[in-house]
PDB file of N, CA and C in Angstrom:
ATOM      1  N   ARG A1367      17.409 -35.054  74.879  1.00 49.00           N
ATOM      2  CA  ARG A1367      18.701 -35.522  74.398  1.00 49.00           C
ATOM      3  C   ARG A1367      19.623 -34.340  74.164  1.00 49.00           C
ATOM      4  N   GLN A1368      20.895 -34.549  74.337  1.00 47.00           N
ATOM      5  CA  GLN A1368      21.874 -33.494  74.135  1.00 47.00           C
ATOM      6  C   GLN A1368      22.931 -33.988  73.173  1.00 47.00           C
ATOM      7  N   SER A1369      23.391 -33.098  72.298  1.00 57.00           N
ATOM      8  CA  SER A1369      24.355 -33.511  71.288  1.00 57.00           C
ATOM      9  C   SER A1369      25.791 -33.497  71.793  1.00 57.00           C
ATOM     10  N   ASN A1370      26.074 -32.778  72.893  1.00 69.00           N
ATOM     11  CA  ASN A1370      27.414 -32.714  73.458  1.00 69.00           C
ATOM     12  C   ASN A1370      28.478 -32.405  72.404  1.00 69.00           C
ATOM     13  N   LEU A1371      28.353 -31.254  71.751  1.00 71.00           N
ATOM     14  CA  LEU A1371      29.324 -30.828  70.751  1.00 71.00           C
ATOM     15  C   LEU A1371      30.621 -30.404  71.419  1.00 71.00           C
ATOM     16  N   SER A1372      31.743 -30.742  70.794  1.00 74.00           N
ATOM     17  CA  SER A1372      33.042 -30.270  71.266  1.00 74.00           C
ATOM     18  C   SER A1372      33.958 -30.085  70.070  1.00 74.00           C
ATOM     19  N   ALA A1373      35.034 -29.359  70.278  1.00 71.00           N
ATOM     20  CA  ALA A1373      35.989 -29.124  69.188  1.00 71.00           C
ATOM     21  C   ALA A1373      37.402 -29.111  69.740  1.00 71.00           C
ATOM     22  N   THR A1374      38.342 -29.656  68.965  1.00 74.00           N
ATOM     23  CA  THR A1374      39.752 -29.589  69.295  1.00 74.00           C
ATOM     24  C   THR A1374      40.503 -29.121  68.057  1.00 74.00           C
ATOM     25  N   LYS A1375      41.572 -28.355  68.264  1.00 71.00           N
ATOM     26  CA  LYS A1375      42.352 -27.818  67.147  1.00 71.00           C
ATOM     27  C   LYS A1375      43.753 -28.398  67.202  1.00 71.00           C
ATOM     28  N   ASN A1376      44.222 -28.921  66.059  1.00 72.00           N
ATOM     29  CA  ASN A1376      45.539 -29.532  65.977  1.00 72.00           C
ATOM     30  C   ASN A1376      46.316 -28.942  64.810  1.00 72.00           C
ATOM     31  N   PRO A1377      47.503 -28.369  65.076  1.00 65.00           N
ATOM     32  CA  PRO A1377      48.312 -27.855  63.973  1.00 65.00           C
ATOM     33  C   PRO A1377      48.914 -29.006  63.159  1.00 65.00           C
ATOM     34  N   THR A1378      48.969 -28.834  61.850  1.00 66.00           N
ATOM     35  CA  THR A1378      49.612 -29.812  60.966  1.00 66.00           C
ATOM     36  C   THR A1378      50.515 -29.060  60.004  1.00 66.00           C
ATOM     37  N   LYS A1379      51.275 -29.774  59.230  1.00 65.00           N
ATOM     38  CA  LYS A1379      52.163 -29.139  58.255  1.00 65.00           C
ATOM     39  C   LYS A1379      51.387 -28.380  57.183  1.00 65.00           C
ATOM     40  N   SER A1380      50.179 -28.843  56.887  1.00 65.00           N
ATOM     41  CA  SER A1380      49.393 -28.205  55.822  1.00 65.00           C
ATOM     42  C   SER A1380      48.343 -27.234  56.375  1.00 65.00           C
ATOM     43  N   GLY A1381      48.409 -26.902  57.668  1.00 71.00           N
ATOM     44  CA  GLY A1381      47.448 -25.982  58.272  1.00 71.00           C
ATOM     45  C   GLY A1381      46.752 -26.636  59.447  1.00 71.00           C
ATOM     46  N   ALA A1382      45.989 -25.842  60.169  1.00 81.00           N
ATOM     47  CA  ALA A1382      45.322 -26.340  61.367  1.00 81.00           C
ATOM     48  C   ALA A1382      44.078 -27.146  61.003  1.00 81.00           C
ATOM     49  N   ILE A1383      43.842 -28.200  61.759  1.00 86.00           N
ATOM     50  CA  ILE A1383      42.631 -29.013  61.603  1.00 86.00           C
ATOM     51  C   ILE A1383      41.837 -28.914  62.898  1.00 86.00           C
ATOM     52  N   THR A1384      40.595 -28.500  62.785  1.00 87.00           N
ATOM     53  CA  THR A1384      39.693 -28.454  63.928  1.00 87.00           C
ATOM     54  C   THR A1384      38.748 -29.642  63.807  1.00 87.00           C
ATOM     55  N   THR A1385      38.757 -30.494  64.817  1.00 88.00           N
ATOM     56  CA  THR A1385      37.868 -31.654  64.828  1.00 88.00           C
ATOM     57  C   THR A1385      36.645 -31.316  65.659  1.00 88.00           C
ATOM     58  N   VAL A1386      35.496 -31.366  65.020  1.00 89.00           N
ATOM     59  CA  VAL A1386      34.219 -31.152  65.706  1.00 89.00           C
ATOM     60  C   VAL A1386      33.626 -32.528  65.950  1.00 89.00           C
ATOM     61  N   SER A1387      33.226 -32.793  67.190  1.00 90.00           N
ATOM     62  CA  SER A1387      32.665 -34.108  67.498  1.00 90.00           C
ATOM     63  C   SER A1387      31.392 -33.953  68.318  1.00 90.00           C
ATOM     64  N   TRP A1388      30.583 -34.998  68.295  1.00 90.00           N
ATOM     65  CA  TRP A1388      29.307 -35.007  69.010  1.00 90.00           C
ATOM     66  C   TRP A1388      28.971 -36.433  69.397  1.00 90.00           C
ATOM     67  N   THR A1389      28.033 -36.578  70.327  1.00 89.00           N
ATOM     68  CA  THR A1389      27.626 -37.909  70.755  1.00 89.00           C
ATOM     69  C   THR A1389      26.632 -38.489  69.751  1.00 89.00           C
ATOM     70  N   ALA A1390      26.608 -39.796  69.678  1.00 90.00           N
ATOM     71  CA  ALA A1390      25.693 -40.488  68.762  1.00 90.00           C
ATOM     72  C   ALA A1390      24.244 -40.298  69.205  1.00 90.00           C
ATOM     73  N   VAL A1391      23.346 -40.284  68.233  1.00 90.00           N
ATOM     74  CA  VAL A1391      21.912 -40.206  68.498  1.00 90.00           C
ATOM     75  C   VAL A1391      21.304 -41.542  68.084  1.00 90.00           C
ATOM     76  N   THR A1392      20.561 -42.156  68.995  1.00 90.00           N
ATOM     77  CA  THR A1392      19.923 -43.437  68.715  1.00 90.00           C
ATOM     78  C   THR A1392      19.011 -43.329  67.502  1.00 90.00           C
ATOM     79  N   GLY A1393      19.170 -44.237  66.544  1.00 91.00           N
ATOM     80  CA  GLY A1393      18.330 -44.264  65.349  1.00 91.00           C
ATOM     81  C   GLY A1393      18.868 -43.444  64.192  1.00 91.00           C
ATOM     82  N   ALA A1394      19.962 -42.711  64.410  1.00 93.00           N
ATOM     83  CA  ALA A1394      20.529 -41.889  63.327  1.00 93.00           C
ATOM     84  C   ALA A1394      21.348 -42.760  62.380  1.00 93.00           C
ATOM     85  N   SER A1395      21.162 -42.535  61.089  1.00 94.00           N
ATOM     86  CA  SER A1395      21.968 -43.247  60.097  1.00 94.00           C
ATOM     87  C   SER A1395      23.064 -42.347  59.532  1.00 94.00           C
ATOM     88  N   GLY A1396      23.017 -41.070  59.860  1.00 94.00           N
ATOM     89  CA  GLY A1396      24.029 -40.134  59.407  1.00 94.00           C
ATOM     90  C   GLY A1396      23.842 -38.791  60.089  1.00 94.00           C
ATOM     91  N   TYR A1397      24.811 -37.901  59.854  1.00 94.00           N
ATOM     92  CA  TYR A1397      24.801 -36.582  60.483  1.00 94.00           C
ATOM     93  C   TYR A1397      25.219 -35.540  59.451  1.00 94.00           C
ATOM     94  N   ARG A1398      24.672 -34.348  59.595  1.00 95.00           N
ATOM     95  CA  ARG A1398      25.058 -33.215  58.749  1.00 95.00           C
ATOM     96  C   ARG A1398      25.467 -32.073  59.669  1.00 95.00           C
ATOM     97  N   LEU A1399      26.597 -31.447  59.375  1.00 95.00           N
ATOM     98  CA  LEU A1399      27.119 -30.347  60.182  1.00 95.00           C
ATOM     99  C   LEU A1399      26.929 -29.037  59.433  1.00 95.00           C
ATOM    100  N   GLU A1400      26.491 -28.023  60.163  1.00 95.00           N
ATOM    101  CA  GLU A1400      26.343 -26.684  59.601  1.00 95.00           C
ATOM    102  C   GLU A1400      27.023 -25.705  60.551  1.00 95.00           C
ATOM    103  N   LEU A1401      27.825 -24.790  59.989  1.00 94.00           N
ATOM    104  CA  LEU A1401      28.491 -23.774  60.800  1.00 94.00           C
ATOM    105  C   LEU A1401      27.979 -22.399  60.428  1.00 94.00           C
ATOM    106  N   LEU A1402      27.673 -21.600  61.449  1.00 94.00           N
ATOM    107  CA  LEU A1402      27.356 -20.197  61.267  1.00 94.00           C
ATOM    108  C   LEU A1402      28.624 -19.434  61.641  1.00 94.00           C
ATOM    109  N   TYR A1403      29.205 -18.749  60.665  1.00 93.00           N
ATOM    110  CA  TYR A1403      30.464 -18.046  60.855  1.00 93.00           C
ATOM    111  C   TYR A1403      30.245 -16.760  61.651  1.00 93.00           C
ATOM    112  N   PRO A1404      31.313 -16.259  62.325  1.00 91.00           N
ATOM    113  CA  PRO A1404      31.186 -15.038  63.112  1.00 91.00           C
ATOM    114  C   PRO A1404      30.653 -13.851  62.292  1.00 91.00           C
ATOM    115  N   GLY A1405      30.991 -13.782  61.017  1.00 88.00           N
ATOM    116  CA  GLY A1405      30.535 -12.685  60.165  1.00 88.00           C
ATOM    117  C   GLY A1405      29.131 -12.875  59.623  1.00 88.00           C
ATOM    118  N   GLY A1406      28.514 -14.025  59.893  1.00 90.00           N
ATOM    119  CA  GLY A1406      27.137 -14.257  59.486  1.00 90.00           C
ATOM    120  C   GLY A1406      26.953 -15.266  58.373  1.00 90.00           C
ATOM    121  N   GLY A1407      28.001 -15.666  57.683  1.00 94.00           N
ATOM    122  CA  GLY A1407      27.857 -16.658  56.622  1.00 94.00           C
ATOM    123  C   GLY A1407      27.625 -18.048  57.199  1.00 94.00           C
ATOM    124  N   THR A1408      27.002 -18.899  56.407  1.00 96.00           N
ATOM    125  CA  THR A1408      26.723 -20.271  56.828  1.00 96.00           C
ATOM    126  C   THR A1408      27.344 -21.238  55.836  1.00 96.00           C
ATOM    127  N   LYS A1409      27.910 -22.326  56.360  1.00 94.00           N
ATOM    128  CA  LYS A1409      28.438 -23.375  55.494  1.00 94.00           C
ATOM    129  C   LYS A1409      27.916 -24.714  55.979  1.00 94.00           C
ATOM    130  N   GLN A1410      27.404 -25.503  55.036  1.00 95.00           N
ATOM    131  CA  GLN A1410      26.918 -26.845  55.345  1.00 95.00           C
ATOM    132  C   GLN A1410      27.916 -27.855  54.793  1.00 95.00           C
ATOM    133  N   PHE A1411      28.253 -28.845  55.598  1.00 93.00           N
ATOM    134  CA  PHE A1411      29.232 -29.859  55.213  1.00 93.00           C
ATOM    135  C   PHE A1411      28.523 -31.145  54.817  1.00 93.00           C
ATOM    136  N   ASN A1412      29.183 -31.945  54.007  1.00 90.00           N
ATOM    137  CA  ASN A1412      28.607 -33.199  53.522  1.00 90.00           C
ATOM    138  C   ASN A1412      28.222 -34.120  54.664  1.00 90.00           C
ATOM    139  N   GLU A1413      27.224 -34.927  54.406  1.00 92.00           N
ATOM    140  CA  GLU A1413      26.746 -35.891  55.390  1.00 92.00           C
ATOM    141  C   GLU A1413      27.842 -36.906  55.717  1.00 92.00           C
ATOM    142  N   THR A1414      27.862 -37.327  56.975  1.00 94.00           N
ATOM    143  CA  THR A1414      28.814 -38.333  57.418  1.00 94.00           C
ATOM    144  C   THR A1414      28.105 -39.357  58.290  1.00 94.00           C
ATOM    145  N   GLY A1415      28.634 -40.560  58.331  1.00 94.00           N
ATOM    146  CA  GLY A1415      28.112 -41.583  59.224  1.00 94.00           C
ATOM    147  C   GLY A1415      28.850 -41.584  60.557  1.00 94.00           C
ATOM    148  N   LYS A1416      29.877 -40.744  60.671  1.00 94.00           N
ATOM    149  CA  LYS A1416      30.699 -40.678  61.875  1.00 94.00           C
ATOM    150  C   LYS A1416      30.140 -39.648  62.853  1.00 94.00           C
ATOM    151  N   THR A1417      30.675 -39.648  64.065  1.00 92.00           N
ATOM    152  CA  THR A1417      30.271 -38.657  65.055  1.00 92.00           C
ATOM    153  C   THR A1417      31.345 -37.584  65.236  1.00 92.00           C
ATOM    154  N   SER A1418      32.085 -37.327  64.161  1.00 92.00           N
ATOM    155  CA  SER A1418      33.061 -36.240  64.169  1.00 92.00           C
ATOM    156  C   SER A1418      33.359 -35.837  62.730  1.00 92.00           C
ATOM    157  N   MET A1419      33.914 -34.642  62.594  1.00 92.00           N
ATOM    158  CA  MET A1419      34.286 -34.147  61.273  1.00 92.00           C
ATOM    159  C   MET A1419      35.512 -33.249  61.426  1.00 92.00           C
ATOM    160  N   ASP A1420      36.499 -33.424  60.534  1.00 90.00           N
ATOM    161  CA  ASP A1420      37.703 -32.605  60.532  1.00 90.00           C
ATOM    162  C   ASP A1420      37.520 -31.439  59.574  1.00 90.00           C
ATOM    163  N   LEU A1421      37.749 -30.227  60.074  1.00 89.00           N
ATOM    164  CA  LEU A1421      37.636 -29.015  59.268  1.00 89.00           C
ATOM    165  C   LEU A1421      39.018 -28.386  59.156  1.00 89.00           C
ATOM    166  N   LYS A1422      39.472 -28.167  57.933  1.00 86.00           N
ATOM    167  CA  LYS A1422      40.804 -27.615  57.709  1.00 86.00           C
ATOM    168  C   LYS A1422      40.756 -26.093  57.640  1.00 86.00           C
ATOM    169  N   ASN A1423      41.756 -25.481  58.309  1.00 82.00           N
ATOM    170  CA  ASN A1423      41.993 -24.037  58.239  1.00 82.00           C
ATOM    171  C   ASN A1423      40.753 -23.193  58.538  1.00 82.00           C
ATOM    172  N   LEU A1424      40.043 -23.555  59.575  1.00 85.00           N
ATOM    173  CA  LEU A1424      38.901 -22.767  60.025  1.00 85.00           C
ATOM    174  C   LEU A1424      39.434 -21.448  60.581  1.00 85.00           C
ATOM    175  N   PRO A1425      38.892 -20.314  60.147  1.00 85.00           N
ATOM    176  CA  PRO A1425      39.424 -19.034  60.632  1.00 85.00           C
ATOM    177  C   PRO A1425      39.144 -18.840  62.123  1.00 85.00           C
ATOM    178  N   PRO A1426      39.876 -17.919  62.760  1.00 85.00           N
ATOM    179  CA  PRO A1426      39.629 -17.668  64.177  1.00 85.00           C
ATOM    180  C   PRO A1426      38.240 -17.070  64.398  1.00 85.00           C
ATOM    181  N   GLY A1427      37.687 -17.323  65.569  1.00 89.00           N
ATOM    182  CA  GLY A1427      36.396 -16.749  65.918  1.00 89.00           C
ATOM    183  C   GLY A1427      35.526 -17.749  66.631  1.00 89.00           C
ATOM    184  N   THR A1428      34.318 -17.316  66.973  1.00 90.00           N
ATOM    185  CA  THR A1428      33.335 -18.178  67.622  1.00 90.00           C
ATOM    186  C   THR A1428      32.239 -18.502  66.625  1.00 90.00           C
ATOM    187  N   PHE A1429      32.000 -19.772  66.435  1.00 91.00           N
ATOM    188  CA  PHE A1429      31.037 -20.282  65.465  1.00 91.00           C
ATOM    189  C   PHE A1429      29.878 -20.947  66.195  1.00 91.00           C
ATOM    190  N   THR A1430      28.710 -20.919  65.587  1.00 91.00           N
ATOM    191  CA  THR A1430      27.591 -21.721  66.076  1.00 91.00           C
ATOM    192  C   THR A1430      27.536 -22.966  65.204  1.00 91.00           C
ATOM    193  N   ALA A1431      27.683 -24.117  65.833  1.00 91.00           N
ATOM    194  CA  ALA A1431      27.652 -25.384  65.110  1.00 91.00           C
ATOM    195  C   ALA A1431      26.300 -26.045  65.348  1.00 91.00           C
ATOM    196  N   THR A1432      25.705 -26.520  64.268  1.00 93.00           N
ATOM    197  CA  THR A1432      24.453 -27.262  64.355  1.00 93.00           C
ATOM    198  C   THR A1432      24.676 -28.619  63.714  1.00 93.00           C
ATOM    199  N   VAL A1433      24.355 -29.665  64.451  1.00 93.00           N
ATOM    200  CA  VAL A1433      24.447 -31.025  63.926  1.00 93.00           C
ATOM    201  C   VAL A1433      23.028 -31.553  63.773  1.00 93.00           C
ATOM    202  N   TYR A1434      22.742 -32.033  62.574  1.00 93.00           N
ATOM    203  CA  TYR A1434      21.441 -32.648  62.296  1.00 93.00           C
ATOM    204  C   TYR A1434      21.638 -34.152  62.255  1.00 93.00           C
ATOM    205  N   ALA A1435      20.947 -34.869  63.127  1.00 93.00           N
ATOM    206  CA  ALA A1435      20.957 -36.334  63.097  1.00 93.00           C
ATOM    207  C   ALA A1435      19.868 -36.759  62.119  1.00 93.00           C
ATOM    208  N   LEU A1436      20.249 -37.598  61.153  1.00 94.00           N
ATOM    209  CA  LEU A1436      19.341 -37.987  60.079  1.00 94.00           C
ATOM    210  C   LEU A1436      18.908 -39.439  60.234  1.00 94.00           C
ATOM    211  N   GLY A1437      17.633 -39.677  59.986  1.00 94.00           N
ATOM    212  CA  GLY A1437      17.087 -41.026  60.021  1.00 94.00           C
ATOM    213  C   GLY A1437      17.338 -41.747  58.707  1.00 94.00           C
ATOM    214  N   PRO A1438      16.824 -42.965  58.559  1.00 92.00           N
ATOM    215  CA  PRO A1438      17.093 -43.796  57.386  1.00 92.00           C
ATOM    216  C   PRO A1438      16.637 -43.190  56.055  1.00 92.00           C
ATOM    217  N   THR A1439      15.659 -42.296  56.098  1.00 93.00           N
ATOM    218  CA  THR A1439      15.207 -41.665  54.841  1.00 93.00           C
ATOM    219  C   THR A1439      15.636 -40.201  54.779  1.00 93.00           C
ATOM    220  N   ASP A1440      16.732 -39.885  55.483  1.00 91.00           N
ATOM    221  CA  ASP A1440      17.317 -38.543  55.538  1.00 91.00           C
ATOM    222  C   ASP A1440      16.442 -37.507  56.230  1.00 91.00           C
ATOM    223  N   GLN A1441      15.416 -37.947  56.959  1.00 94.00           N
ATOM    224  CA  GLN A1441      14.631 -36.989  57.724  1.00 94.00           C
ATOM    225  C   GLN A1441      15.421 -36.605  58.973  1.00 94.00           C
ATOM    226  N   ILE A1442      15.255 -35.369  59.434  1.00 94.00           N
ATOM    227  CA  ILE A1442      15.939 -34.904  60.636  1.00 94.00           C
ATOM    228  C   ILE A1442      15.210 -35.470  61.849  1.00 94.00           C
ATOM    229  N   ILE A1443      15.962 -36.234  62.671  1.00 93.00           N
ATOM    230  CA  ILE A1443      15.343 -36.816  63.860  1.00 93.00           C
ATOM    231  C   ILE A1443      15.799 -36.115  65.139  1.00 93.00           C
ATOM    232  N   PHE A1444      16.868 -35.305  65.054  1.00 91.00           N
ATOM    233  CA  PHE A1444      17.342 -34.562  66.210  1.00 91.00           C
ATOM    234  C   PHE A1444      18.265 -33.462  65.724  1.00 91.00           C
ATOM    235  N   THR A1445      18.206 -32.308  66.375  1.00 90.00           N
ATOM    236  CA  THR A1445      19.099 -31.192  66.060  1.00 90.00           C
ATOM    237  C   THR A1445      19.806 -30.774  67.346  1.00 90.00           C
ATOM    238  N   GLY A1446      21.121 -30.683  67.279  1.00 89.00           N
ATOM    239  CA  GLY A1446      21.908 -30.221  68.433  1.00 89.00           C
ATOM    240  C   GLY A1446      22.715 -29.003  68.038  1.00 89.00           C
ATOM    241  N   LYS A1447      22.851 -28.034  68.951  1.00 89.00           N
ATOM    242  CA  LYS A1447      23.628 -26.822  68.692  1.00 89.00           C
ATOM    243  C   LYS A1447      24.654 -26.617  69.774  1.00 89.00           C
ATOM    244  N   GLY A1448      25.742 -25.967  69.389  1.00 88.00           N
ATOM    245  CA  GLY A1448      26.780 -25.631  70.339  1.00 88.00           C
ATOM    246  C   GLY A1448      27.684 -24.545  69.778  1.00 88.00           C
ATOM    247  N   GLN A1449      28.505 -23.988  70.621  1.00 87.00           N
ATOM    248  CA  GLN A1449      29.463 -22.945  70.228  1.00 87.00           C
ATOM    249  C   GLN A1449      30.840 -23.561  70.080  1.00 87.00           C
ATOM    250  N   ILE A1450      31.562 -23.122  69.054  1.00 86.00           N
ATOM    251  CA  ILE A1450      32.929 -23.547  68.829  1.00 86.00           C
ATOM    252  C   ILE A1450      33.786 -22.285  68.766  1.00 86.00           C
ATOM    253  N   THR A1451      34.795 -22.206  69.622  1.00 83.00           N
ATOM    254  CA  THR A1451      35.733 -21.093  69.553  1.00 83.00           C
ATOM    255  C   THR A1451      37.045 -21.614  68.990  1.00 83.00           C
ATOM    256  N   ASN A1452      37.467 -21.008  67.892  1.00 80.00           N
ATOM    257  CA  ASN A1452      38.662 -21.474  67.194  1.00 80.00           C
ATOM    258  C   ASN A1452      39.752 -20.420  67.297  1.00 80.00           C
TER     259      ASN A1452
END
């Protein structure tokens, strides 16, 4: 299975929003996104039931994005990785 990660950046009045999206994983009840920043820091975002997440004011650079597909008891049933250039 492949997560097919992608990202789009849209300017807004309050700053840029980068939308990270991925394909659905069969059996997943939610998803968790984790970003590895170009400088080495990691940030984990709250769980979502959607197949996309909006990130505000992401700094420029290339990030490694990891999406964890979670099963009904929050166990990881699939992990997908991809690169995001902002």
